mmCIF file of C-alpha atoms in Angstrom:
data_model
loop_
_atom_site.group_PDB
_atom_site.id
_atom_site.type_symbol
_atom_site.label_atom_id
_atom_site.label_comp_id
_atom_site.label_asym_id
_atom_site.label_seq_id
_atom_site.Cartn_x
_atom_site.Cartn_y
_atom_site.Cartn_z
ATOM 1 C CA MET A 1 -7.354 -11.026 -29.645
ATOM 2 C CA SER A 2 -5.500 -7.781 -29.476
ATOM 3 C CA LYS A 3 -2.735 -7.375 -26.979
ATOM 4 C CA LYS A 4 -3.183 -4.984 -24.028
ATOM 5 C CA ASN A 5 -0.857 -2.099 -23.600
ATOM 6 C CA ILE A 6 0.372 -2.301 -20.040
ATOM 7 C CA TYR A 7 2.023 0.999 -18.872
ATOM 8 C CA VAL A 8 4.132 0.044 -15.723
ATOM 9 C CA ILE A 9 4.398 3.309 -13.566
ATOM 10 C CA TYR A 10 7.056 3.338 -10.851
ATOM 11 C CA GLY A 11 9.479 5.522 -9.000
ATOM 12 C CA ASN A 12 8.360 8.785 -7.691
ATOM 13 C CA LYS A 13 9.126 11.249 -4.851
ATOM 14 C CA SER A 14 9.306 8.632 -2.087
ATOM 15 C CA VAL A 15 11.600 6.950 0.438
ATOM 16 C CA GLU A 16 10.320 3.898 -1.364
ATOM 17 C CA HIS A 17 11.678 5.107 -4.684
ATOM 18 C CA GLU A 18 14.092 1.999 -4.937
ATOM 19 C CA VAL A 19 11.692 -0.605 -3.729
ATOM 20 C CA SER A 20 9.113 0.663 -6.371
ATOM 21 C CA ILE A 21 11.702 0.261 -9.210
ATOM 22 C CA VAL A 22 12.511 -3.294 -8.029
ATOM 23 C CA SER A 23 8.843 -4.136 -8.039
ATOM 24 C CA ALA A 24 8.405 -2.702 -11.473
ATOM 25 C CA LYS A 25 11.341 -4.880 -12.623
ATOM 26 C CA THR A 26 9.830 -7.894 -11.209
ATOM 27 C CA ILE A 27 6.353 -6.945 -12.814
ATOM 28 C CA ILE A 28 7.863 -6.302 -16.124
ATOM 29 C CA ASN A 29 9.762 -9.622 -16.219
ATOM 30 C CA ASN A 30 6.620 -11.515 -15.337
ATOM 31 C CA LEU A 31 4.066 -10.009 -17.672
ATOM 32 C CA ASP A 32 3.372 -12.400 -20.418
ATOM 33 C CA ARG A 33 4.550 -11.172 -23.758
ATOM 34 C CA GLU A 34 1.819 -12.948 -25.706
ATOM 35 C CA LYS A 35 -0.829 -11.019 -23.819
ATOM 36 C CA TYR A 36 0.898 -7.606 -23.326
ATOM 37 C CA ASP A 37 2.869 -5.048 -24.755
ATOM 38 C CA ILE A 38 4.874 -3.432 -21.923
ATOM 39 C CA TYR A 39 5.658 0.153 -21.522
ATOM 40 C CA PRO A 40 7.644 1.592 -18.631
ATOM 41 C CA VAL A 41 7.104 4.993 -17.157
ATOM 42 C CA PHE A 42 9.686 6.112 -14.845
ATOM 43 C CA ILE A 43 9.020 8.948 -12.228
ATOM 44 C CA ASP A 44 12.210 10.365 -10.809
ATOM 45 C CA LYS A 45 12.842 11.777 -7.377
ATOM 46 C CA GLU A 46 11.803 15.253 -8.355
ATOM 47 C CA GLY A 47 8.647 13.848 -9.815
ATOM 48 C CA LYS A 48 9.430 13.942 -13.575
ATOM 49 C CA TRP A 49 7.442 11.602 -15.732
ATOM 50 C CA ILE A 50 9.729 9.738 -18.187
ATOM 51 C CA PRO A 51 8.483 7.152 -20.468
ATOM 52 C CA LEU A 52 10.764 4.585 -21.860
ATOM 53 C CA ASP A 53 10.607 2.619 -24.857
ATOM 54 C CA LYS A 54 8.574 -0.716 -25.020
ATOM 55 C CA ILE A 55 10.056 -3.563 -23.347
ATOM 56 C CA GLU A 56 10.986 -6.639 -25.735
ATOM 57 C CA LYS A 57 13.283 -8.409 -23.465
ATOM 58 C CA GLN A 58 13.761 -9.365 -19.723
ATOM 59 C CA ILE A 59 15.064 -6.554 -17.648
ATOM 60 C CA GLU A 60 18.470 -7.770 -16.080
ATOM 61 C CA ASP A 61 19.270 -4.345 -14.253
ATOM 62 C CA VAL A 62 17.168 -1.861 -12.512
ATOM 63 C CA ALA A 63 19.318 0.804 -14.225
ATOM 64 C CA GLU A 64 17.670 -0.081 -17.282
ATOM 65 C CA LEU A 65 14.366 1.200 -15.859
ATOM 66 C CA THR A 66 15.700 4.794 -14.966
ATOM 67 C CA ALA A 67 16.460 7.686 -17.092
ATOM 68 C CA THR A 68 16.723 11.543 -16.988
ATOM 69 C CA THR A 69 14.847 14.457 -18.544
ATOM 70 C CA ASP A 70 15.644 18.239 -18.642
ATOM 71 C CA LEU A 71 11.732 18.843 -18.816
ATOM 72 C CA SER A 72 9.836 20.318 -15.998
ATOM 73 C CA ILE A 73 7.524 18.085 -13.996
ATOM 74 C CA SER A 74 4.380 19.487 -15.772
ATOM 75 C CA LYS A 75 6.010 19.375 -19.381
ATOM 76 C CA SER A 76 7.226 15.698 -18.581
ATOM 77 C CA LEU A 77 3.870 14.626 -17.607
ATOM 78 C CA ALA A 78 2.391 16.315 -20.602
ATOM 79 C CA GLU A 79 4.922 14.518 -22.939
ATOM 80 C CA PHE A 80 3.587 11.162 -21.610
ATOM 81 C CA LEU A 81 0.045 12.200 -21.680
ATOM 82 C CA ASN A 82 0.506 13.180 -25.554
ATOM 83 C CA THR A 83 2.368 9.711 -26.316
ATOM 84 C CA TYR A 84 0.672 6.890 -24.703
ATOM 85 C CA ILE A 85 -1.601 4.739 -26.536
ATOM 86 C CA ASN A 86 -5.002 6.019 -25.767
ATOM 87 C CA ASP A 87 -7.222 3.163 -26.629
ATOM 88 C CA GLU A 88 -9.701 0.500 -25.201
ATOM 89 C CA ASN A 89 -6.606 -2.027 -24.752
ATOM 90 C CA THR A 90 -4.526 0.343 -22.555
ATOM 91 C CA VAL A 91 -4.186 -0.260 -18.890
ATOM 92 C CA PHE A 92 -2.046 1.710 -16.301
ATOM 93 C CA PHE A 93 -0.144 -0.582 -13.728
ATOM 94 C CA PRO A 94 1.222 1.910 -11.131
ATOM 95 C CA ILE A 95 3.575 0.447 -8.491
ATOM 96 C CA VAL A 96 4.146 3.634 -6.722
ATOM 97 C CA HIS A 97 4.257 4.145 -3.113
ATOM 98 C CA GLY A 98 3.837 6.891 -0.552
ATOM 99 C CA THR A 99 2.741 10.580 -1.154
ATOM 100 C CA TYR A 100 1.298 11.085 -4.631
ATOM 101 C CA GLY A 101 1.309 7.449 -5.537
ATOM 102 C CA GLU A 102 -0.727 5.677 -2.698
ATOM 103 C CA ASP A 103 -2.754 8.526 -1.344
ATOM 104 C CA GLY A 104 -5.177 9.009 -4.206
ATOM 105 C CA CYS A 105 -3.449 11.556 -6.096
ATOM 106 C CA MET A 106 -2.353 9.426 -8.983
ATOM 107 C CA GLN A 107 -5.534 7.474 -9.201
ATOM 108 C CA GLY A 108 -7.456 10.860 -9.687
ATOM 109 C CA LEU A 109 -5.339 11.545 -12.632
ATOM 110 C CA PHE A 110 -6.221 8.234 -14.176
ATOM 111 C CA GLU A 111 -9.734 8.801 -13.450
ATOM 112 C CA CYS A 112 -9.585 12.030 -15.360
ATOM 113 C CA LEU A 113 -7.934 10.501 -18.279
ATOM 114 C CA ASP A 114 -10.730 7.639 -18.161
ATOM 115 C CA VAL A 115 -8.075 4.880 -18.291
ATOM 116 C CA PRO A 116 -8.471 1.553 -16.354
ATOM 117 C CA TYR A 117 -5.648 1.037 -13.663
ATOM 118 C CA VAL A 118 -4.652 -1.562 -11.306
ATOM 119 C CA GLY A 119 -5.385 -1.127 -7.609
ATOM 120 C CA ASN A 120 -7.516 0.976 -5.532
ATOM 121 C CA GLY A 121 -9.521 3.954 -6.670
ATOM 122 C CA VAL A 122 -9.353 7.335 -5.375
ATOM 123 C CA LEU A 123 -11.252 7.319 -2.241
ATOM 124 C CA SER A 124 -10.009 4.003 -1.018
ATOM 125 C CA SER A 125 -6.423 4.958 -1.582
ATOM 126 C CA ALA A 126 -6.901 8.267 0.195
ATOM 127 C CA ILE A 127 -8.562 6.822 3.197
ATOM 128 C CA SER A 128 -6.179 3.669 3.449
ATOM 129 C CA PHE A 129 -3.255 5.992 3.480
ATOM 130 C CA ASP A 130 -4.516 8.288 6.254
ATOM 131 C CA LYS A 131 -3.868 6.171 9.351
ATOM 132 C CA GLY A 132 -6.422 8.310 11.384
ATOM 133 C CA ILE A 133 -9.262 7.942 8.867
ATOM 134 C CA ALA A 134 -8.435 4.384 8.169
ATOM 135 C CA ASN A 135 -8.721 3.635 12.140
ATOM 136 C CA ASP A 136 -12.019 5.541 12.319
ATOM 137 C CA LEU A 137 -13.435 3.338 9.742
ATOM 138 C CA PHE A 138 -12.453 0.360 11.283
ATOM 139 C CA SER A 139 -13.921 1.481 14.528
ATOM 140 C CA ILE A 140 -17.280 2.235 12.587
ATOM 141 C CA HIS A 141 -17.286 -1.202 11.011
ATOM 142 C CA ASN A 142 -16.244 -3.067 14.257
ATOM 143 C CA VAL A 143 -12.852 -4.206 12.663
ATOM 144 C CA PRO A 144 -10.875 -5.134 15.888
ATOM 145 C CA GLN A 145 -7.933 -2.744 16.502
ATOM 146 C CA GLY A 146 -5.997 -1.387 19.496
ATOM 147 C CA ARG A 147 -6.695 2.011 21.158
ATOM 148 C CA TYR A 148 -5.856 5.109 19.272
ATOM 149 C CA HIS A 149 -6.274 8.782 19.390
ATOM 150 C CA VAL A 150 -5.885 11.284 16.549
ATOM 151 C CA PHE A 151 -4.563 14.944 16.951
ATOM 152 C CA GLU A 152 -4.842 18.047 14.774
ATOM 153 C CA LYS A 153 -1.867 20.142 14.569
ATOM 154 C CA THR A 154 -4.201 23.287 14.913
ATOM 155 C CA ASN A 155 -6.039 21.927 18.023
ATOM 156 C CA MET A 156 -3.244 21.252 20.387
ATOM 157 C CA ASP A 157 -4.132 23.973 22.699
ATOM 158 C CA ASP A 158 -5.608 21.880 25.515
ATOM 159 C CA PHE A 159 -3.261 18.975 24.987
ATOM 160 C CA ASP A 160 -2.814 16.867 28.274
ATOM 161 C CA GLU A 161 -0.364 14.005 28.526
ATOM 162 C CA ASP A 162 -2.088 12.515 31.362
ATOM 163 C CA VAL A 163 -5.465 12.425 29.334
ATOM 164 C CA LEU A 164 -3.716 10.655 26.689
ATOM 165 C CA ILE A 165 -1.986 8.166 28.756
ATOM 166 C CA GLU A 166 -5.326 7.435 30.524
ATOM 167 C CA LYS A 167 -6.867 6.680 26.995
ATOM 168 C CA ILE A 168 -4.037 5.000 25.156
ATOM 169 C CA GLY A 169 -1.607 3.795 27.912
ATOM 170 C CA LEU A 170 2.180 3.518 27.790
ATOM 171 C CA PRO A 171 4.011 2.578 25.864
ATOM 172 C CA MET A 172 2.535 4.066 22.739
ATOM 173 C CA TYR A 173 3.555 4.770 19.135
ATOM 174 C CA VAL A 174 3.226 8.397 17.458
ATOM 175 C CA LYS A 175 2.750 8.449 13.766
ATOM 176 C CA PRO A 176 1.969 11.093 11.146
ATOM 177 C CA CYS A 177 -1.363 10.193 9.733
ATOM 178 C CA ASN A 178 -0.031 10.373 6.072
ATOM 179 C CA ALA A 179 3.402 8.725 5.786
ATOM 180 C CA GLY A 180 4.711 5.464 4.848
ATOM 181 C CA SER A 181 7.569 3.147 5.794
ATOM 182 C CA SER A 182 7.605 4.384 9.471
ATOM 183 C CA VAL A 183 8.714 7.867 8.603
ATOM 184 C CA GLY A 184 8.155 10.127 11.478
ATOM 185 C CA VAL A 185 7.144 7.224 13.747
ATOM 186 C CA SER A 186 8.433 7.399 17.242
ATOM 187 C CA PRO A 187 7.893 4.778 20.236
ATOM 188 C CA VAL A 188 7.179 6.507 23.463
ATOM 189 C CA TYR A 189 7.883 4.726 26.869
ATOM 190 C CA LYS A 190 7.498 7.574 29.493
ATOM 191 C CA LYS A 191 5.268 10.848 29.756
ATOM 192 C CA GLU A 192 8.244 13.126 29.206
ATOM 193 C CA ASP A 193 8.893 11.976 25.617
ATOM 194 C CA ILE A 194 5.305 12.453 24.209
ATOM 195 C CA LYS A 195 5.619 16.149 23.357
ATOM 196 C CA THR A 196 8.787 15.183 21.489
ATOM 197 C CA ALA A 197 7.317 12.461 19.747
ATOM 198 C CA LEU A 198 4.306 14.617 18.605
ATOM 199 C CA ASP A 199 6.551 17.615 17.488
ATOM 200 C CA ASN A 200 8.530 14.934 15.362
ATOM 201 C CA ALA A 201 5.576 13.475 13.705
ATOM 202 C CA PHE A 202 3.945 16.961 13.030
ATOM 203 C CA LYS A 203 6.834 17.687 10.805
ATOM 204 C CA TYR A 204 5.636 15.132 8.344
ATOM 205 C CA ASP A 205 1.903 15.864 8.577
ATOM 206 C CA ASN A 206 -0.690 18.210 10.253
ATOM 207 C CA ARG A 207 -2.602 15.172 11.682
ATOM 208 C CA VAL A 208 -1.015 12.592 13.972
ATOM 209 C CA VAL A 209 -2.278 9.351 15.352
ATOM 210 C CA CYS A 210 -1.183 7.814 18.622
ATOM 211 C CA GLU A 211 -1.569 4.005 19.101
ATOM 212 C CA GLU A 212 -1.103 1.775 22.106
ATOM 213 C CA GLU A 213 1.612 -0.599 21.805
ATOM 214 C CA ILE A 214 0.661 -4.118 21.026
ATOM 215 C CA LEU A 215 3.016 -6.828 21.727
ATOM 216 C CA GLY A 216 2.797 -10.002 19.518
ATOM 217 C CA ASP A 217 3.811 -11.047 16.189
ATOM 218 C CA GLU A 218 2.610 -8.662 13.395
ATOM 219 C CA LEU A 219 1.087 -10.691 10.533
ATOM 220 C CA GLN A 220 0.261 -9.910 6.952
ATOM 221 C CA VAL A 221 -2.694 -10.906 4.934
ATOM 222 C CA SER A 222 -2.909 -10.165 1.016
ATOM 223 C CA VAL A 223 -6.586 -9.339 -0.240
ATOM 224 C CA ILE A 224 -7.544 -9.302 -3.838
ATOM 225 C CA GLY A 225 -10.855 -8.769 -5.363
ATOM 226 C CA ASN A 226 -13.494 -6.049 -6.146
ATOM 227 C CA GLU A 227 -17.036 -7.046 -4.912
ATOM 228 C CA ASP A 228 -15.901 -10.512 -3.805
ATOM 229 C CA PRO A 229 -12.613 -10.166 -2.295
ATOM 230 C CA LYS A 230 -10.288 -13.114 -1.292
ATOM 231 C CA ALA A 231 -7.887 -13.443 1.477
ATOM 232 C CA SER A 232 -4.418 -15.296 1.292
ATOM 233 C CA LEU A 233 -3.203 -17.320 4.341
ATOM 234 C CA PRO A 234 -1.097 -14.943 6.836
ATOM 235 C CA GLY A 235 2.542 -14.611 6.689
ATOM 236 C CA GLY A 236 4.973 -13.245 9.418
ATOM 237 C CA PHE A 237 8.382 -12.447 10.473
ATOM 238 C CA ILE A 238 10.726 -13.219 13.218
ATOM 239 C CA VAL A 239 12.522 -10.016 14.215
ATOM 240 C CA GLU A 240 14.979 -9.019 16.946
ATOM 241 C CA THR A 241 13.287 -5.592 17.332
ATOM 242 C CA LYS A 242 9.927 -4.471 18.471
ATOM 243 C CA PHE A 243 10.007 -1.421 16.264
ATOM 244 C CA LEU A 244 10.371 -1.836 12.462
ATOM 245 C CA ASP A 245 11.716 1.434 11.015
ATOM 246 C CA TYR A 246 12.565 2.018 7.357
ATOM 247 C CA ASN A 247 16.188 0.432 7.590
ATOM 248 C CA THR A 248 14.905 -2.724 9.437
ATOM 249 C CA LYS A 249 12.147 -3.207 7.113
ATOM 250 C CA TYR A 250 14.316 -2.917 3.864
ATOM 251 C CA HIS A 251 18.113 -3.734 4.883
ATOM 252 C CA ASP A 252 17.922 -5.942 8.053
ATOM 253 C CA ASP A 253 19.107 -9.440 6.966
ATOM 254 C CA THR A 254 18.109 -11.029 10.413
ATOM 255 C CA ILE A 255 14.396 -10.726 9.703
ATOM 256 C CA ILE A 256 13.264 -14.237 8.906
ATOM 257 C CA PRO A 257 9.912 -14.792 7.067
ATOM 258 C CA LEU A 258 7.445 -17.358 8.171
ATOM 259 C CA ILE A 259 5.226 -17.804 5.079
ATOM 260 C CA PRO A 260 2.688 -19.196 5.758
ATOM 261 C CA TYR A 261 2.516 -18.475 9.513
ATOM 262 C CA GLU A 262 1.731 -21.623 11.218
ATOM 263 C CA LYS A 263 1.903 -20.814 14.928
ATOM 264 C CA MET A 264 -2.078 -20.624 14.908
ATOM 265 C CA SER A 265 -4.869 -22.716 14.862
ATOM 266 C CA LYS A 266 -7.059 -23.505 11.905
ATOM 267 C CA GLU A 267 -9.938 -21.425 13.559
ATOM 268 C CA GLU A 268 -7.487 -18.633 14.093
ATOM 269 C CA THR A 269 -6.225 -18.776 10.494
ATOM 270 C CA GLU A 270 -9.789 -18.524 9.124
ATOM 271 C CA LYS A 271 -10.498 -15.443 11.531
ATOM 272 C CA ILE A 272 -7.431 -13.529 10.421
ATOM 273 C CA ARG A 273 -8.565 -14.106 6.880
ATOM 274 C CA GLN A 274 -11.925 -12.729 7.459
ATOM 275 C CA ILE A 275 -10.675 -9.799 9.526
ATOM 276 C CA ALA A 276 -8.564 -8.937 6.537
ATOM 277 C CA ILE A 277 -11.450 -8.980 4.186
ATOM 278 C CA ASP A 278 -13.548 -6.873 6.798
ATOM 279 C CA ALA A 279 -10.752 -4.265 6.887
ATOM 280 C CA TYR A 280 -10.621 -4.231 3.306
ATOM 281 C CA ARG A 281 -14.129 -3.747 2.753
ATOM 282 C CA ALA A 282 -14.549 -1.057 5.545
ATOM 283 C CA ASN A 283 -11.918 1.108 3.339
ATOM 284 C CA ASN A 284 -13.857 0.369 0.151
ATOM 285 C CA CYS A 285 -10.688 -1.384 -1.331
ATOM 286 C CA SER A 286 -10.648 -2.917 -4.905
ATOM 287 C CA GLY A 287 -7.814 -4.739 -6.758
ATOM 288 C CA LEU A 288 -5.624 -5.527 -3.850
ATOM 289 C CA ALA A 289 -4.308 -4.469 -0.657
ATOM 290 C CA ARG A 290 -2.318 -5.926 2.232
ATOM 291 C CA VAL A 291 -3.596 -5.934 5.717
ATOM 292 C CA ASP A 292 -1.252 -5.974 8.636
ATOM 293 C CA ILE A 293 -2.643 -7.461 11.768
ATOM 294 C CA PHE A 294 -1.254 -8.076 15.411
ATOM 295 C CA LEU A 295 -1.645 -11.350 17.114
ATOM 296 C CA ARG A 296 -1.377 -10.106 20.731
ATOM 297 C CA ASP A 297 0.751 -12.272 23.018
ATOM 298 C CA LYS A 298 -1.296 -11.958 26.179
ATOM 299 C CA ASP A 299 -4.749 -13.119 24.803
ATOM 300 C CA ARG A 300 -4.109 -14.143 21.085
ATOM 301 C CA ALA A 301 -6.570 -11.376 20.110
ATOM 302 C CA LEU A 302 -6.140 -10.340 16.344
ATOM 303 C CA LEU A 303 -6.056 -6.564 15.982
ATOM 304 C CA VAL A 304 -5.615 -4.682 12.780
ATOM 305 C CA ASN A 305 -2.544 -2.389 12.566
ATOM 306 C CA GLU A 306 -2.935 -0.936 9.132
ATOM 307 C CA ILE A 307 -3.791 -1.363 5.389
ATOM 308 C CA ASN A 308 -1.641 -0.742 2.698
ATOM 309 C CA SER A 309 -3.330 -0.121 -0.680
ATOM 310 C CA MET A 310 -0.364 -0.769 -2.904
ATOM 311 C CA PRO A 311 1.908 -3.158 -1.530
ATOM 312 C CA GLY A 312 5.511 -4.083 -2.733
ATOM 313 C CA MET A 313 5.664 -6.544 -5.677
ATOM 314 C CA THR A 314 9.115 -7.622 -5.642
ATOM 315 C CA GLY A 315 9.888 -11.389 -5.756
ATOM 316 C CA HIS A 316 10.183 -11.621 -1.911
ATOM 317 C CA SER A 317 7.373 -9.293 -1.139
ATOM 318 C CA MET A 318 4.591 -10.839 0.777
ATOM 319 C CA THR A 319 1.751 -10.258 -1.599
ATOM 320 C CA PRO A 320 2.884 -12.651 -4.556
ATOM 321 C CA VAL A 321 4.471 -15.120 -2.231
ATOM 322 C CA LEU A 322 1.546 -15.675 -0.206
ATOM 323 C CA TRP A 323 -0.650 -16.167 -3.068
ATOM 324 C CA GLY A 324 1.659 -18.870 -4.052
ATOM 325 C CA VAL A 325 1.290 -20.643 -0.832
ATOM 326 C CA THR A 326 -2.405 -20.045 -0.453
ATOM 327 C CA ASP A 327 -3.723 -21.500 -3.657
ATOM 328 C CA GLY A 328 -0.747 -21.957 -6.110
ATOM 329 C CA THR A 329 -1.085 -18.840 -7.951
ATOM 330 C CA THR A 330 2.034 -17.940 -9.709
ATOM 331 C CA TYR A 331 3.390 -14.343 -10.124
ATOM 332 C CA PRO A 332 2.327 -14.152 -13.952
ATOM 333 C CA GLU A 333 -1.058 -15.465 -12.992
ATOM 334 C CA LEU A 334 -1.388 -12.850 -10.153
ATOM 335 C CA LEU A 335 -0.665 -10.011 -12.526
ATOM 336 C CA ASP A 336 -3.334 -11.325 -15.025
ATOM 337 C CA LYS A 337 -5.882 -11.251 -12.111
ATOM 338 C CA LEU A 338 -4.933 -7.770 -11.031
ATOM 339 C CA ILE A 339 -5.177 -6.549 -14.751
ATOM 340 C CA ASP A 340 -8.802 -8.118 -15.237
ATOM 341 C CA LEU A 341 -9.888 -6.726 -11.963
ATOM 342 C CA ALA A 342 -8.839 -3.188 -13.150
ATOM 343 C CA VAL A 343 -10.707 -3.711 -16.414
ATOM 344 C CA ASP A 344 -13.765 -5.025 -14.643
ATOM 345 C CA ALA A 345 -13.748 -2.114 -12.094
ATOM 346 C CA TYR A 346 -13.351 0.345 -15.038
ATOM 347 C CA ASN A 347 -16.461 -1.356 -16.970
ATOM 348 C CA LYS A 348 -18.578 -1.221 -14.099
ATOM 349 C CA LYS A 349 -17.972 2.473 -13.184
ATOM 350 C CA ASN A 350 -18.522 3.335 -16.735
ATOM 351 C CA ASN A 351 -22.109 1.829 -16.556
ATOM 352 C CA ILE A 352 -22.929 4.315 -13.754
ATOM 353 C CA VAL A 353 -25.045 7.319 -15.047
ATOM 354 C CA LYS A 354 -23.166 10.608 -14.516
ATOM 355 C CA THR A 355 -25.310 13.087 -16.615
ATOM 356 C CA LEU A 356 -28.877 14.164 -16.720
ATOM 357 C CA ASP A 357 -30.653 13.903 -19.863
#
């Protein structure tokens, strides 16, 4: 049986650029060399695509996965498109976070190239990345969540802080609809700070979502699958702060993981897994996603916070770790599943009639 050509795509213009490279290193080192030929594709912070040589050995340092080019973005992308192995054994594995990577843009490129790729499609990536639209879909599909309201930058003439407070309450969080890693997010504790928080969020997007503060543990559930998704056991963290900004998420050594999260009953555990699947289906997800869900202190209600359509895949990331404790799936086995799901989704899309005779 022929080996599959796996193009691991990582980096990009994102605050999570470095996290993406670490994830790529972990993926590359865990892909089975007996099944796959592995080709790294680095996207630098300017957005230039730089294909590297086929990987034959284990990667020791992330520096081995970076490079430079004098080509423009368009010419570097054209060079990659002219050189990748374009046959039925090729699968793209993007581990790219943020704008252009998780928002459907890159997935649209892959669709145009007619190549199987790991993860969510164009639509599910776009709607999962947009917090406002994702919240609307959760509401339509009766997925439990906190109170929220979405504002458009061009429709703020009649804005009234008192009306917002009546709807959401205080404290609240103000977030750009399309941004990751807590960029542009502000906690708001008093009425006078709402306008400043909105102005800050509008720097990063033309749409902003305001969400009520929910006190309790924020848990994470990994979901994988296409038509029949499965949810992992929940995991959580012990943190010293209510608000996880970028530095806290990635550089705070005081965060203690709870994997699996065991401070809930068997019934609550099964309920949170089903809620994660419901959120996954509401956003039309496929491949994989991570669903973040609050366990509210005052009444133990389970409320979805957000869905991440391309979660981190470092050795310490929740997705691989949770599957290890849920059913013993190893990291290499998880990668096999994700690649198989990508090929399955591709084959089913190709069975759809797209032309009229």
